[in-house]
GROMACS .gro file of C-alpha atoms in nm:
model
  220
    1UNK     CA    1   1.801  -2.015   0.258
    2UNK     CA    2   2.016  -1.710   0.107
    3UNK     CA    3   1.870  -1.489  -0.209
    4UNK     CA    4   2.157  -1.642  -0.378
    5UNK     CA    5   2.061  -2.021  -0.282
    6UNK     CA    6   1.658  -1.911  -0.402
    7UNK     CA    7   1.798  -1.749  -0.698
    8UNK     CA    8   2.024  -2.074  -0.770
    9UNK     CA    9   1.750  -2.278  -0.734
   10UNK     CA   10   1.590  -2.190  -1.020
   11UNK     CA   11   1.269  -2.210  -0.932
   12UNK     CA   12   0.975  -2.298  -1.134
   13UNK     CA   13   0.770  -1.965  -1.251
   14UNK     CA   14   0.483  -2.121  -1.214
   15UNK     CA   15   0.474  -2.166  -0.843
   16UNK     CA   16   0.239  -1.974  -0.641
   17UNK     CA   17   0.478  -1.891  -0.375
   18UNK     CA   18   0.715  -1.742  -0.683
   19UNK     CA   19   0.489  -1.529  -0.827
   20UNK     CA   20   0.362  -1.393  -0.536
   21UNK     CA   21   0.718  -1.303  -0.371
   22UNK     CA   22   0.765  -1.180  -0.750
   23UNK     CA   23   0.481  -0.969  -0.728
   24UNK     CA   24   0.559  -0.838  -0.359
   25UNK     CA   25   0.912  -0.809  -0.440
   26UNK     CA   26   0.777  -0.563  -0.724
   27UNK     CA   27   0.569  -0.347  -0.538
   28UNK     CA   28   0.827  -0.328  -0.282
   29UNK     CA   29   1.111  -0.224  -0.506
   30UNK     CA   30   0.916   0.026  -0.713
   31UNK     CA   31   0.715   0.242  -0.453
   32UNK     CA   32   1.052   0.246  -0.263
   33UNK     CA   33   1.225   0.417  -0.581
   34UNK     CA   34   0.903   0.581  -0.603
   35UNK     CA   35   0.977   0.757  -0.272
   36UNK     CA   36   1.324   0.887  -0.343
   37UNK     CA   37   1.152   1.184  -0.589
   38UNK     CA   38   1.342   1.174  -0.858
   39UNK     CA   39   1.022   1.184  -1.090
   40UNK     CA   40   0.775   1.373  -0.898
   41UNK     CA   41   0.538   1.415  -1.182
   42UNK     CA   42   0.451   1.048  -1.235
   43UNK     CA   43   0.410   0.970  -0.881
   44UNK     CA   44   0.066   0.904  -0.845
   45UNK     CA   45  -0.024   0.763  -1.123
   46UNK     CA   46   0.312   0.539  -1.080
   47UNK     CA   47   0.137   0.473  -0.746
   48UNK     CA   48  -0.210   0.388  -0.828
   49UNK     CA   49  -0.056   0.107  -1.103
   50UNK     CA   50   0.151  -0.016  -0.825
   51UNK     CA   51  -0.115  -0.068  -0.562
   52UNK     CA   52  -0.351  -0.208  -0.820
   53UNK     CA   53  -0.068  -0.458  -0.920
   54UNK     CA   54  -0.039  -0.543  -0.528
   55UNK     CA   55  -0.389  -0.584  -0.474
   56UNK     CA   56  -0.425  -0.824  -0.729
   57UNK     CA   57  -0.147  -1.053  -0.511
   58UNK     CA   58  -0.361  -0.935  -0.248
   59UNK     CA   59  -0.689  -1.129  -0.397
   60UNK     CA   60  -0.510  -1.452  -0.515
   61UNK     CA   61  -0.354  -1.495  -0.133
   62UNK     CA   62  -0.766  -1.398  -0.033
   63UNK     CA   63  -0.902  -1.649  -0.279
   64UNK     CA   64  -0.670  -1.901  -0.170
   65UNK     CA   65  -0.714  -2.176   0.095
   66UNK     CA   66  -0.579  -2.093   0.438
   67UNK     CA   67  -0.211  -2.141   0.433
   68UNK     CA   68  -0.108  -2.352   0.740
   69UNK     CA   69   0.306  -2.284   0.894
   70UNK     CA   70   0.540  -2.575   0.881
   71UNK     CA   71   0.576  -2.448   1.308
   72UNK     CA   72   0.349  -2.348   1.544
   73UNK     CA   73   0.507  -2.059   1.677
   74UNK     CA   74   0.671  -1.775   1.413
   75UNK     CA   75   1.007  -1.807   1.367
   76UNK     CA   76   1.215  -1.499   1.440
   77UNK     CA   77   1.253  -1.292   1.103
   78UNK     CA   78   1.509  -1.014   1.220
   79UNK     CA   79   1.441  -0.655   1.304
   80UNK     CA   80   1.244  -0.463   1.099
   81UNK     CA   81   1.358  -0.217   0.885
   82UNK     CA   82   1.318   0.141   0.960
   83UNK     CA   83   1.036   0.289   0.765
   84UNK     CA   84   1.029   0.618   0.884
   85UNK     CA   85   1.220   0.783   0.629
   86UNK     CA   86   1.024   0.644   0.351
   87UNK     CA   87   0.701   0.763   0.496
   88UNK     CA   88   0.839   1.120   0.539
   89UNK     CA   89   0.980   1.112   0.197
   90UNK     CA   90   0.619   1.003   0.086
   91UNK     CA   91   0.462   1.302   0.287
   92UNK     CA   92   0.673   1.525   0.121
   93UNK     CA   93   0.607   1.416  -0.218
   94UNK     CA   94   0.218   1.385  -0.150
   95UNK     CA   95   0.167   1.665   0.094
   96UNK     CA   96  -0.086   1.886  -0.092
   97UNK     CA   97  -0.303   1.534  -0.108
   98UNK     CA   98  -0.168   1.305   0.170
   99UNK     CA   99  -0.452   1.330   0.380
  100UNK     CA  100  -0.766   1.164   0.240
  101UNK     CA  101  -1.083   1.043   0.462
  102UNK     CA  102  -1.215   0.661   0.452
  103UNK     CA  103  -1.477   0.471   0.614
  104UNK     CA  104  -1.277   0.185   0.795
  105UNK     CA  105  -1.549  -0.085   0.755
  106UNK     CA  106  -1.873  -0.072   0.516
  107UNK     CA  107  -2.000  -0.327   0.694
  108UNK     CA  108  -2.053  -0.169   0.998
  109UNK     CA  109  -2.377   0.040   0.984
  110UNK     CA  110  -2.322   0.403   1.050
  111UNK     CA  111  -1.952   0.426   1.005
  112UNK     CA  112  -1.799   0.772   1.066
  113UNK     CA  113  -1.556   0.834   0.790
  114UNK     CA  114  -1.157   0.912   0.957
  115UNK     CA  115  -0.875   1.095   0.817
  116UNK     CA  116  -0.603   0.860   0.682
  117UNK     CA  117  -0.272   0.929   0.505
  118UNK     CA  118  -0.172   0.818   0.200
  119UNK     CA  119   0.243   0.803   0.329
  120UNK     CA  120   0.117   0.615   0.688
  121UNK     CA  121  -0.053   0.348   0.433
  122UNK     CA  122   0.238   0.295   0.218
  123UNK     CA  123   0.485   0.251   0.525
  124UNK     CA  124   0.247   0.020   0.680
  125UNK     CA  125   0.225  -0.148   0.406
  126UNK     CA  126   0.549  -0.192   0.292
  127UNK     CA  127   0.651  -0.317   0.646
  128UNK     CA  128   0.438  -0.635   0.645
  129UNK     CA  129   0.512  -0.732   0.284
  130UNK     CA  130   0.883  -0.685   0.396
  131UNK     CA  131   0.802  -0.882   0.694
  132UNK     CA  132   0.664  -1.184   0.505
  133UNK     CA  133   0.985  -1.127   0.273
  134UNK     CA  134   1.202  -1.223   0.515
  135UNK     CA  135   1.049  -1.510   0.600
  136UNK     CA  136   1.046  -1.639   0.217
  137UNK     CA  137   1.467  -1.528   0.171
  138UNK     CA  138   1.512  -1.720   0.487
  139UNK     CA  139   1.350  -2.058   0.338
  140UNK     CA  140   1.015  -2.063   0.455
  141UNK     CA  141   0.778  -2.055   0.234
  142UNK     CA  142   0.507  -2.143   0.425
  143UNK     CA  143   0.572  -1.927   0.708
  144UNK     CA  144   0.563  -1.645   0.420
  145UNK     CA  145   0.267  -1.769   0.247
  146UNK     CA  146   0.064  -1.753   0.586
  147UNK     CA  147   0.209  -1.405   0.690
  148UNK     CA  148   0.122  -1.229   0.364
  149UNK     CA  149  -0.256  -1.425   0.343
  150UNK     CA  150  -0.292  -1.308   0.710
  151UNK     CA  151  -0.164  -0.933   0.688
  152UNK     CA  152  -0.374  -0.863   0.372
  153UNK     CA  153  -0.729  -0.977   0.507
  154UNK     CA  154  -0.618  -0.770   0.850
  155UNK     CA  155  -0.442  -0.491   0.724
  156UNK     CA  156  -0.246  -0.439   0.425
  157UNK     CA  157  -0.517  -0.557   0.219
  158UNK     CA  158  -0.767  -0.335   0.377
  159UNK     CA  159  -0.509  -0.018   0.379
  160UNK     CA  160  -0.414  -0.084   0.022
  161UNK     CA  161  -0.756  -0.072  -0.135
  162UNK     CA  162  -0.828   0.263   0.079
  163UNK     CA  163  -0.482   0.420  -0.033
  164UNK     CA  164  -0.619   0.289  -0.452
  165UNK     CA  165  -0.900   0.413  -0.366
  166UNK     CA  166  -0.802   0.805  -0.281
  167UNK     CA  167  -0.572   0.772  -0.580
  168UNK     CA  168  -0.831   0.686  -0.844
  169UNK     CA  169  -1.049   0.983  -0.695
  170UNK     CA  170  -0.732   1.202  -0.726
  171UNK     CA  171  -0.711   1.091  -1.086
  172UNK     CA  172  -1.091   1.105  -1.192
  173UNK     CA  173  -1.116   1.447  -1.030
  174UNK     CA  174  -0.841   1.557  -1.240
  175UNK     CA  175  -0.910   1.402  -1.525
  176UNK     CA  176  -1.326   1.473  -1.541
  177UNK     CA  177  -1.215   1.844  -1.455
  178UNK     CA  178  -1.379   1.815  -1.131
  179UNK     CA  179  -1.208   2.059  -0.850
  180UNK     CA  180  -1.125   1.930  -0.499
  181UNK     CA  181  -1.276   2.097  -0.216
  182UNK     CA  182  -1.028   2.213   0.043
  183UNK     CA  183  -0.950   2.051   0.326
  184UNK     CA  184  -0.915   2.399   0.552
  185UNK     CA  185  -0.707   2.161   0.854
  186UNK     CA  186  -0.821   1.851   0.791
  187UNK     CA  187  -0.532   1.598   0.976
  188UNK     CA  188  -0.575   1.252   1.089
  189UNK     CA  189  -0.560   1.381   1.527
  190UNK     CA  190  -0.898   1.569   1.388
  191UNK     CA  191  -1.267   1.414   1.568
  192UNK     CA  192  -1.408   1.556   1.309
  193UNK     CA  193  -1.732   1.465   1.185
  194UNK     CA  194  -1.868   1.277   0.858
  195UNK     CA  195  -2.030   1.576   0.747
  196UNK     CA  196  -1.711   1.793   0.746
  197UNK     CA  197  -1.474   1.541   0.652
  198UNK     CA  198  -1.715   1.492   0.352
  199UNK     CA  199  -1.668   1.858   0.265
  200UNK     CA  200  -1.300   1.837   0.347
  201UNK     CA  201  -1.159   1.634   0.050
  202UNK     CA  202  -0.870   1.765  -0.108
  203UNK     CA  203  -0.685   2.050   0.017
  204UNK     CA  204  -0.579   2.248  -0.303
  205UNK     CA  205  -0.821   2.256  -0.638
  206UNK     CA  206  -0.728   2.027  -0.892
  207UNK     CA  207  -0.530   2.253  -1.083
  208UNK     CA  208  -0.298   2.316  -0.861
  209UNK     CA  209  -0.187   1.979  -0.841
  210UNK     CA  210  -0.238   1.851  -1.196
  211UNK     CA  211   0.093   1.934  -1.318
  212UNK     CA  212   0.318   1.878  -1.017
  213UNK     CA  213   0.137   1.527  -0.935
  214UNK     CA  214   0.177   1.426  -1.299
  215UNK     CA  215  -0.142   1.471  -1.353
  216UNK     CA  216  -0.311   1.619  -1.666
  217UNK     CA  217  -0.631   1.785  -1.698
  218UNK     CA  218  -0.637   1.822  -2.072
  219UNK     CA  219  -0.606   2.131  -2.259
  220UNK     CA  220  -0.690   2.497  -2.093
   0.00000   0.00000   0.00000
C-alpha cells in the first residue's frame, strides 16, 4: 500500500497502529531537520523533547501484548537508507558533548560503564524506526507493529533512554550551574575504566557550551 493509498484511506486516529506510525513518523522527521543545523542553539533541548516524545511510543509498544506477523518470515522492506551523513552531521553539531558514558545493563551486577555517542544513537535509532516504516507504507501493519515492539525492547528502546538520559544531565548541569568535568580523550575505542570514565563526563565546562547548545545558565 502507497503513502497516498494510507493517506486516502483515511484512517481512524484512534488506531494504535496510527498513532504510533504518527508518533515515529514525528520523531523521524524532526531530528532529521534537527540534523541539517540550521538552528544550532535549540538542538538539544529540541532533542531531549524529541526522544522523550519517542520513548513514550516506545512504552505503549512495551506495555502492549506481543504483536504476532501476518507471515512467518519478514517480508523484504527495501534497502536501507544511508545514515551516515546524518550521524556525521549530528557529530558535528554535538561534538563538544557527543561522547557520554552509560552502563549498558543495571541489571547486571558490576557493570563497567562504556563510552557511547550521542550521533551513533540517533542513527541507530532512526534506522530501525525507518525500518519498521517501511513495512507500515508498504501495507503491513502487523509486520510494522512487531518490528517497532521488537527493536525498542532490543535496541532502540534501550539506546533512546541512554541518549535522554545524557541530555537531561547536559541540561541539569547547565541549568543547576553545575560545571562538566572534562573528558581529557575520552572516545568510545577507549577500555577505560569506571573510575575514569566517571571523572570523564563532559569535555568542555558548562559554560562553554551553554550558549552554542541553546542552553542557558541564567544570568552572569
Amino acid at each position: 500500500m502507497s503513502d497516498a493509498t494510507l493517506h486516502d484511506a483515511h484512517p481512524d486516529p484512534d488506531d494504535f497502529a496510527v498513532q504510533i506510525s504518527d508518533q515515529i513518523e514525528s520523531f523521524i522527521v524532526a531530528v532529521t531537520e534537527v540534523a541539517k543545523g540550521d538552528e544550532p542553539d535549540s538542538a538539544v533541548p529540541f532533542l531531549l523533547l524529541e526522544l522523550s516524545q519517542l520513548l513514550l511510543a516506545g512504552g505503549r509498544l512495551g506495555a502492549h501484548e506481543d504483536f504476532v506477523p501476518d507471515e512467518r518470515y519478514e517480508p523484504d522492506a527495501g534497502p536501507e537508507p544511508d545514515v551516515d551523513e546524518l550521524r556525521e552531521r549530528f557529530a558535528q553539531l554535538l561534538e563538544p558533548v557527543d561522547i557520554y558514558s552509560e552502563v549498558f545493563d543495571p541489571y547486571v551486577p558490576r557493570s563497567q560503564p562504556v563510552a557511547c555517542r550521542i550521533s551513533d544513537d540517533l542513527a541507530g535509532i532512526i534506522t530501525d524506526l525507518r525500518h519498521g516504516m517501511a513495512h507500515y507504507r508498504g501495507g503491513r501493519i502487523s509486520e510494522a507493529l512487531w518490528w517497532w515492539q521488537f527493536s525498542y525492547l532490543s535496541n532502540w528502546g534501550t539506546t533512546a533512554s541512554a541518549a535522554l538520559r545524557a541530555l537531561q544531565s547536559l541540561v541539569a548541569h547547565v541549568r543547576l550551574d553545575s560545571p562538566l568535568d572534562e573528558l581529557d580523550g575520552l572516545d568510545t575505542d577507549s577500555n577505560a575504566g569506571g573510575d575514569q570514565l566517571a571523572e570523564e563526563a563532559g569535555r568542555v565546562m558548562a559554560a562553554e557550551i551553554a550558549a552554542p547548545l541553546g542552553l542557558r545558565s541564567g544570568p552572569s
